[in-house]
PDB file of C-alpha atoms in Angstrom:
ATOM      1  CA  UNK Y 915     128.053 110.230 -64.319  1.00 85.00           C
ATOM      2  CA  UNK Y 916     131.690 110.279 -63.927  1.00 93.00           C
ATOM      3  CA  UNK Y 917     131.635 112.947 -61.231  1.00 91.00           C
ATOM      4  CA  UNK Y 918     130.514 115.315 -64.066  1.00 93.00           C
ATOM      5  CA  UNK Y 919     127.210 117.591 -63.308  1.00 93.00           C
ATOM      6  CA  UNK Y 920     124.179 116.163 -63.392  1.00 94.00           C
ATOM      7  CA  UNK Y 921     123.406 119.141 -65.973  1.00 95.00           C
ATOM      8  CA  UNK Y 922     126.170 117.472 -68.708  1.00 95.00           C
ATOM      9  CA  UNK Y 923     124.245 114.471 -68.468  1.00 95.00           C
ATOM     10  CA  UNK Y 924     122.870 113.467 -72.288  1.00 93.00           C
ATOM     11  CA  UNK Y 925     121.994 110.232 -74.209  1.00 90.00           C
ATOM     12  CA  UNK Y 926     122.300 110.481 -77.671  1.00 93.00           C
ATOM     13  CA  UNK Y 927     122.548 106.483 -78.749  1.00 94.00           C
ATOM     14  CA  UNK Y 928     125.462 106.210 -81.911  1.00 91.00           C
ATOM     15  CA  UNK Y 929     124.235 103.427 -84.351  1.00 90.00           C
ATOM     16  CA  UNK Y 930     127.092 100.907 -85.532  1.00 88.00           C
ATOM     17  CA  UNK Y 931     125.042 101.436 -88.909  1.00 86.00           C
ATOM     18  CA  UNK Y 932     125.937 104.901 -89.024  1.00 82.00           C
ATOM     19  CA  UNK Y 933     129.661 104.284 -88.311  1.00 83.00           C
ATOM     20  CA  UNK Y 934     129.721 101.791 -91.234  1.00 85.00           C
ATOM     21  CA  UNK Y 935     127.691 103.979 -93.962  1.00 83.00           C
ATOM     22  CA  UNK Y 936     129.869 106.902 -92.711  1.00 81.00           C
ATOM     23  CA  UNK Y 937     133.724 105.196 -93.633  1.00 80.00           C
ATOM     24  CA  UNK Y 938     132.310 102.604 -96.499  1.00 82.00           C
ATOM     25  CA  UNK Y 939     133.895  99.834 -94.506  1.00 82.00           C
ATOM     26  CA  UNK Y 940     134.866  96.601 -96.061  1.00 85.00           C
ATOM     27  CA  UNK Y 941     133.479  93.663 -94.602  1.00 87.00           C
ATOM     28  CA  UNK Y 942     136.479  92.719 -92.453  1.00 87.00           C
ATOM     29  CA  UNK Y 943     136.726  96.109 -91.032  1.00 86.00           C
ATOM     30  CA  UNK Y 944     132.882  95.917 -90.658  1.00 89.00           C
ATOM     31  CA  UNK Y 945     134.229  92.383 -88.318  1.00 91.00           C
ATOM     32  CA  UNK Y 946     136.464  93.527 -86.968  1.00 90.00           C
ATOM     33  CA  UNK Y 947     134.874  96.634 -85.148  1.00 91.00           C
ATOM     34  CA  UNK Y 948     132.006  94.599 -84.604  1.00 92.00           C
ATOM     35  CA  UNK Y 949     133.965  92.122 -82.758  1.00 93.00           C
ATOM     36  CA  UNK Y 950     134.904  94.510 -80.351  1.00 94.00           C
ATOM     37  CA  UNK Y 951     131.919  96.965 -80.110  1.00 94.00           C
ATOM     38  CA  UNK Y 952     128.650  96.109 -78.301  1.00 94.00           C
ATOM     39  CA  UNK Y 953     127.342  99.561 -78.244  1.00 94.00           C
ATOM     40  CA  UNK Y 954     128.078 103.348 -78.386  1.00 95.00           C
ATOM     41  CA  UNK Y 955     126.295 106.528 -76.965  1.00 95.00           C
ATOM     42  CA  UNK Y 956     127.108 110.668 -76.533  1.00 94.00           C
ATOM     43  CA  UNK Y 957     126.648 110.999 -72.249  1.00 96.00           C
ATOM     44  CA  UNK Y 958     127.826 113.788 -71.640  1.00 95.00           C
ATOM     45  CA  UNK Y 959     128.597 117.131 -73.311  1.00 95.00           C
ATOM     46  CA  UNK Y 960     130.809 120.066 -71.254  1.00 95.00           C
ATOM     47  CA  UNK Y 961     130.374 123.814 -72.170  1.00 94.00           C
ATOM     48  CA  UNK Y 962     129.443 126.839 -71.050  1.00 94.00           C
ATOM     49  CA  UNK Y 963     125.574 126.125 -71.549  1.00 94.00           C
ATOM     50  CA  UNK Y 964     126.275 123.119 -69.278  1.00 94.00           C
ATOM     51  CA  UNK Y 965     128.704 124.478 -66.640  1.00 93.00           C
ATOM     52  CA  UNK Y 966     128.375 128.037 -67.114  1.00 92.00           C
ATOM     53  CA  UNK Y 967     131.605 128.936 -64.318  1.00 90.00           C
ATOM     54  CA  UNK Y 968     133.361 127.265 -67.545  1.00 93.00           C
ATOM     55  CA  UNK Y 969     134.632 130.491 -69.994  1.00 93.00           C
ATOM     56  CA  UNK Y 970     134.398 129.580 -73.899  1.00 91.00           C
ATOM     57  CA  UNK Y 971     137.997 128.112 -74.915  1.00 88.00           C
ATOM     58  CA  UNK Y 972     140.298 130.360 -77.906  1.00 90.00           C
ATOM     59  CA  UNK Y 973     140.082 126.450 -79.745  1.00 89.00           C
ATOM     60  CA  UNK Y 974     137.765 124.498 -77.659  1.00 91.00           C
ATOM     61  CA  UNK Y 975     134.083 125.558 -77.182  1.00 90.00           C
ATOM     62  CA  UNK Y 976     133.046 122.053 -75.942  1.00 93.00           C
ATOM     63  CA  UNK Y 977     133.549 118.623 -75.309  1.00 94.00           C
ATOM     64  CA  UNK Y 978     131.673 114.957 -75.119  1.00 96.00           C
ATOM     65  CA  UNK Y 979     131.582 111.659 -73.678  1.00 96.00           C
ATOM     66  CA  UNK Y 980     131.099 108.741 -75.796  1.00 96.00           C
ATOM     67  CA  UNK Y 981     130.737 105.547 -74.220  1.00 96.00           C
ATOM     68  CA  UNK Y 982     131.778 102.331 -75.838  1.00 96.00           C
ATOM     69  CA  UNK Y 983     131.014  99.474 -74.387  1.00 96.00           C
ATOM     70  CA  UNK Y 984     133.143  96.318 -75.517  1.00 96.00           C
ATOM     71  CA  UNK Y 985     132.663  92.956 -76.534  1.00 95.00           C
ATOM     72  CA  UNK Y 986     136.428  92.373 -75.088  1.00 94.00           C
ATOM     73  CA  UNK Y 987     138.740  93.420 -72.614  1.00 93.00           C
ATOM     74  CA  UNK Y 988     141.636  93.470 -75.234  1.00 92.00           C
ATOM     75  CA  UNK Y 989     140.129  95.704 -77.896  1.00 92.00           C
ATOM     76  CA  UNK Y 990     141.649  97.146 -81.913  1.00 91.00           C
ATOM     77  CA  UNK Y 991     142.886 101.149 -81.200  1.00 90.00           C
ATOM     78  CA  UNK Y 992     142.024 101.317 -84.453  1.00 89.00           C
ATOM     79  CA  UNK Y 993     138.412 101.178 -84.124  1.00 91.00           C
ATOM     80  CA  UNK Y 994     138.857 104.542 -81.396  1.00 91.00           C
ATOM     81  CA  UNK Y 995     140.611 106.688 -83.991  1.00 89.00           C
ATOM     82  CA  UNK Y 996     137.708 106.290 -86.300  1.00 87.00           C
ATOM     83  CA  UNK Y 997     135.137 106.944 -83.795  1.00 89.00           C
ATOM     84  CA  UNK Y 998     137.231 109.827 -83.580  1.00 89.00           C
ATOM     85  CA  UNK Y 999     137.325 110.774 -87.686  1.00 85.00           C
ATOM     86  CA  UNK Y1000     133.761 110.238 -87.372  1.00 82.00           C
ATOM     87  CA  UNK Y1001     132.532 112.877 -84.992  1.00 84.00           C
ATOM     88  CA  UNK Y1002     134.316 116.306 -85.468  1.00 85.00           C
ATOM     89  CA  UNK Y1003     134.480 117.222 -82.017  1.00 89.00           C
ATOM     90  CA  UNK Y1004     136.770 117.249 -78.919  1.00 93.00           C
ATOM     91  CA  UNK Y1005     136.091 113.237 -77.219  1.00 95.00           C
ATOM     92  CA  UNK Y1006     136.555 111.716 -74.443  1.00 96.00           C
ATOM     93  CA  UNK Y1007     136.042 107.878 -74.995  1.00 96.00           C
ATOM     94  CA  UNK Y1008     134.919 106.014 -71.868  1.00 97.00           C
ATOM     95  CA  UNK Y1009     135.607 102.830 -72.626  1.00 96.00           C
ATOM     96  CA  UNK Y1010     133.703 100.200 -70.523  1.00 96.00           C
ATOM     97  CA  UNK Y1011     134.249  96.231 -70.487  1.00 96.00           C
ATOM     98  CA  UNK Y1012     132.277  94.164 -67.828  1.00 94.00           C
ATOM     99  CA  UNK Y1013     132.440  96.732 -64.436  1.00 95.00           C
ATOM    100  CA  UNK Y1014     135.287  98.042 -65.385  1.00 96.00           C
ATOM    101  CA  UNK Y1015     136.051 101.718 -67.227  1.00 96.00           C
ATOM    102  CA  UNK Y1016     139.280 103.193 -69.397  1.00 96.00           C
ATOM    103  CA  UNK Y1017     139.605 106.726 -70.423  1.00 96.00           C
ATOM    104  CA  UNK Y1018     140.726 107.399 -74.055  1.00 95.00           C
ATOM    105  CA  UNK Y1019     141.305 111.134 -75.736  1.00 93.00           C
ATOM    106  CA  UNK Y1020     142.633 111.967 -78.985  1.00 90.00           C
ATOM    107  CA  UNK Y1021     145.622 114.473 -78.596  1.00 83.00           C
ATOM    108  CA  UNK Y1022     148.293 114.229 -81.003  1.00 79.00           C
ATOM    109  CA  UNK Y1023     148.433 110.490 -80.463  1.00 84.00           C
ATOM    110  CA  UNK Y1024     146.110 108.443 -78.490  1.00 87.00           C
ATOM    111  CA  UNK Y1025     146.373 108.633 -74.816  1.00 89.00           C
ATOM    112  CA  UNK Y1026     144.960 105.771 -72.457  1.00 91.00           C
ATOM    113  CA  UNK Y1027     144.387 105.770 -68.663  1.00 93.00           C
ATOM    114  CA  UNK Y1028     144.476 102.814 -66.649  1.00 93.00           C
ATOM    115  CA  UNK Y1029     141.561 100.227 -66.292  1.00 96.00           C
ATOM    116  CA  UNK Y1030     139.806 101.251 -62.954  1.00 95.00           C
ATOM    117  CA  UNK Y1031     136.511 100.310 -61.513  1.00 96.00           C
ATOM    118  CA  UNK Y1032     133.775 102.017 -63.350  1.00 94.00           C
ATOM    119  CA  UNK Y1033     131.936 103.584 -60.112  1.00 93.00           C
ATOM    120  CA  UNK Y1034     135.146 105.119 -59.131  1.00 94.00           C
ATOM    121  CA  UNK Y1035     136.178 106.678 -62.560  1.00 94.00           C
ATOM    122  CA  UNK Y1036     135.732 110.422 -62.798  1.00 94.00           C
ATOM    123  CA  UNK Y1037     135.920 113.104 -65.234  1.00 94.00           C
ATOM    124  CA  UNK Y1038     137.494 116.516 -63.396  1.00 92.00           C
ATOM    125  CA  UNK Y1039     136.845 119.953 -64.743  1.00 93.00           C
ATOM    126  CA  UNK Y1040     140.077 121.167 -63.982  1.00 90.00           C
ATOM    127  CA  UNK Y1041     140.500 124.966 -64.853  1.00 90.00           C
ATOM    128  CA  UNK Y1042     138.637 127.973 -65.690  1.00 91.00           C
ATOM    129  CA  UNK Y1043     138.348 127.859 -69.599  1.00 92.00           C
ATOM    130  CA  UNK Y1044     137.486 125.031 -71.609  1.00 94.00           C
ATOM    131  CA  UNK Y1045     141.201 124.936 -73.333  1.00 92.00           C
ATOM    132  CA  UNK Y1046     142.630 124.299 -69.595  1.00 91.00           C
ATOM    133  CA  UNK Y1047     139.938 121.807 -68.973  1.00 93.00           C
ATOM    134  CA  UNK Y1048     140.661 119.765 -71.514  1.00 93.00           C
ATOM    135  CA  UNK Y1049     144.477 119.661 -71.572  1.00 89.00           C
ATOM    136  CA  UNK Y1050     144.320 119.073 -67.642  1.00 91.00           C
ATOM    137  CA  UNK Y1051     141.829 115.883 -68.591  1.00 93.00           C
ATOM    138  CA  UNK Y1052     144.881 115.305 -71.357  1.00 90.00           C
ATOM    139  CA  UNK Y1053     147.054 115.297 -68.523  1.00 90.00           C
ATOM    140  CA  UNK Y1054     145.435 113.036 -66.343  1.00 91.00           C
ATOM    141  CA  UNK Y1055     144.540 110.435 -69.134  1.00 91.00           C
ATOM    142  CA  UNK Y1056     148.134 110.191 -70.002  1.00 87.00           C
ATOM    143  CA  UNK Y1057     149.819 110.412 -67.208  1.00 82.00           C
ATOM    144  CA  UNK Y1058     151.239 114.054 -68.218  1.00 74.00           C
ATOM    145  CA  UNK Y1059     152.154 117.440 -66.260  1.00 70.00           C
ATOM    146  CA  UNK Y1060     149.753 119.668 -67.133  1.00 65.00           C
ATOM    147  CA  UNK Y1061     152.088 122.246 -65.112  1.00 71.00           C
ATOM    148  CA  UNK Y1062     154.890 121.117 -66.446  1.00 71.00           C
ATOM    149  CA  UNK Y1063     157.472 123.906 -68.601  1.00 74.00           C
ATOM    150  CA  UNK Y1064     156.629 121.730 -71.856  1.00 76.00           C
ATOM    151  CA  UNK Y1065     153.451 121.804 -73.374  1.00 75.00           C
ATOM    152  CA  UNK Y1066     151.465 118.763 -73.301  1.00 74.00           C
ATOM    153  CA  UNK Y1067     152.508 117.771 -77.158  1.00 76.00           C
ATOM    154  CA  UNK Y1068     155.705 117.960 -76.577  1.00 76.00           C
ATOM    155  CA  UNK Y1069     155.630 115.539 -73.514  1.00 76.00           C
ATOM    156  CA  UNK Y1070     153.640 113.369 -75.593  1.00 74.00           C
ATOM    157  CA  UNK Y1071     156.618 113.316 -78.795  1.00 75.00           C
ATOM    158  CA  UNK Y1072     159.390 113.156 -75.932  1.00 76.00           C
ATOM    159  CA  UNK Y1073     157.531 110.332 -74.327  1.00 75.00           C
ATOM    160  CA  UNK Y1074     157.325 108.467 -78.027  1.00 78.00           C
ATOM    161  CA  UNK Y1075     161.032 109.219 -78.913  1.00 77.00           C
ATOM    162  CA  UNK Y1076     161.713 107.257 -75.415  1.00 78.00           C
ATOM    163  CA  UNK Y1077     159.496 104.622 -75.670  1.00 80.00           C
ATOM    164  CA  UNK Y1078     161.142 104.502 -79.332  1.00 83.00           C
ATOM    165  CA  UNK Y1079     164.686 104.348 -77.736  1.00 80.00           C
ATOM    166  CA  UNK Y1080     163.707 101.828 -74.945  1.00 83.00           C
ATOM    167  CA  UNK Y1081     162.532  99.302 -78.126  1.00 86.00           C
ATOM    168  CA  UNK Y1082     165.444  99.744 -80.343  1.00 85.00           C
ATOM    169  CA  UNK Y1083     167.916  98.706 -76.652  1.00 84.00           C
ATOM    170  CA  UNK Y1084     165.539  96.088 -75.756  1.00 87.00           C
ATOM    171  CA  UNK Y1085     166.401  94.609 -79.485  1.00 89.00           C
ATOM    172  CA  UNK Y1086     170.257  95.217 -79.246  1.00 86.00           C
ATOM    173  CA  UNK Y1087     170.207  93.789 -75.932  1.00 87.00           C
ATOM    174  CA  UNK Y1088     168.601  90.615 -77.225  1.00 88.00           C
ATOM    175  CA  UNK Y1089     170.825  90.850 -80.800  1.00 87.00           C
ATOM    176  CA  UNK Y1090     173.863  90.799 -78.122  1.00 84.00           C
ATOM    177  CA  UNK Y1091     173.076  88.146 -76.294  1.00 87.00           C
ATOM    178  CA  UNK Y1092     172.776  86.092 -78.637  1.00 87.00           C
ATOM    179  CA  UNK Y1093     175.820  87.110 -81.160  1.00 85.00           C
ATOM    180  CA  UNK Y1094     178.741  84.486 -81.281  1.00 86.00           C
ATOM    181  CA  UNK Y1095     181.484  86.745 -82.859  1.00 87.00           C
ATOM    182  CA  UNK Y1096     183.463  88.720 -80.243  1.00 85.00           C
ATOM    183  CA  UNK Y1097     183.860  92.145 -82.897  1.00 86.00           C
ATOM    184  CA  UNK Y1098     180.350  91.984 -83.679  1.00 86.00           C
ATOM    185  CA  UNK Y1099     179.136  91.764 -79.860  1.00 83.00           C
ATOM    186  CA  UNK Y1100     181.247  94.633 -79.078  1.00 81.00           C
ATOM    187  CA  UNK Y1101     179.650  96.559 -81.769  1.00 86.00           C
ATOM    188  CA  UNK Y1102     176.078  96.087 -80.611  1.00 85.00           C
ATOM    189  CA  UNK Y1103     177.316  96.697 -77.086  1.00 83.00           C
ATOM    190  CA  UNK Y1104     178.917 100.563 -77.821  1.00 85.00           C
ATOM    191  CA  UNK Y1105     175.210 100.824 -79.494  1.00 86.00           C
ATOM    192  CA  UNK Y1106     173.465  99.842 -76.462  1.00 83.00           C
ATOM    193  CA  UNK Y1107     175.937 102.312 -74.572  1.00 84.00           C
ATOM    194  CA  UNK Y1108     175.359 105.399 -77.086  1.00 84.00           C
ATOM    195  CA  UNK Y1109     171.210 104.824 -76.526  1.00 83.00           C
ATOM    196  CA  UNK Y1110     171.265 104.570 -72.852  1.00 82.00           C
ATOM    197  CA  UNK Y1111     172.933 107.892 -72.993  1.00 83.00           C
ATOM    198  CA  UNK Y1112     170.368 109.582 -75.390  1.00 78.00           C
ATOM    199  CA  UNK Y1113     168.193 108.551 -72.452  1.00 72.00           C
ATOM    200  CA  UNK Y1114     169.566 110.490 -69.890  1.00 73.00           C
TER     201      UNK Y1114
END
């Protein structure tokens, strides 16, 4: 499953029940989870016991698969970060909707991989501890450098404060555009020219 060994292979089902008793939802996050959510189950747990060429991480001494399979394509984040509050452990979420598979991890901020094919979407053990696996599977979930000078968390905050900075000129841009007084365009214009160059 996922290109992982065949020894990683578990199936522990997780009970919606469980999930709700667990956080004392109210009834419209009960809904709305629901409405996304079909099912959930642990497949797969990585460790030493399970690929023993794997050394025990300084942080990380293993890692799971949970499977969520959807209701809808366009699913609540939301209902991912408290799988992830629920079980105290290092997750990946594969995330499946019809024949087709996302990757989700927890790492400062949710990452997400692309929607590919489920029987092409893998899981690589990339490294020789379980800390390197797991930031190289950070890596490849969000589109990081795992070999990259900066760590992983701060590509992640550098990748926010752009994504930040690309939002506030997208909404200058469109405040310009559409201002009728000539001082006031201007204005929003050296703005727009001060952001770009926090870009660069």
């Amino acid at each position: 499953m996922y290109n992982l060994p065949p020894q990683c292979t578990i199936n522990k089902p997780l009970f919606k029940k469980a999930v709700f008793e667990k956080f004392n939802l109210k009834a419209a996050e009960r809904d709305r989870f629901d409405a996304d959510i079909s099912r959930m189950a642990l497949v797969a747990r990585v460790s030493t016991a399970t690929v023993p060429a794997l050394t025990k991480g300084k942080e990380i001494e293993g890692l799971y698969v949970l499977q969520v399979a959807l209701k809808r394509k366009d699913y609540d984040g939301k209902n991912i970060l408290m799988l992830q509050k629920l079980i105290p452990q290092k997750l990946i979420f594969a995330i499946q909707f019809e024949e087709q598979t996302q990757f989700c991890i927890f790492h400062t901020r949710l990452q997400q991989s692309a929607w590919m094919p489920t029987d092409v979407a893998t899981i690589n053990l990339q490294g020789l501890s379980l800390d390197d696996v797991w930031n190289n599977i950070v890596a490849a979930i969000g589109g990081l450098d795992a070999q990259a000078e900066e760590s992983i968390e701060e590509q992640i905050i550098h990748r926010e404060q752009r994504e930040k900075l690309l939002r506030q000129i997208e909404s200058l841009e469109k405040q310009c555009r559409t201002e009728k007084q000539t001082r006031k365009k201007y204005e929003l214009h050296q703005q727009i020219i001060k952001l770009r160059e926090e870009l660069k």
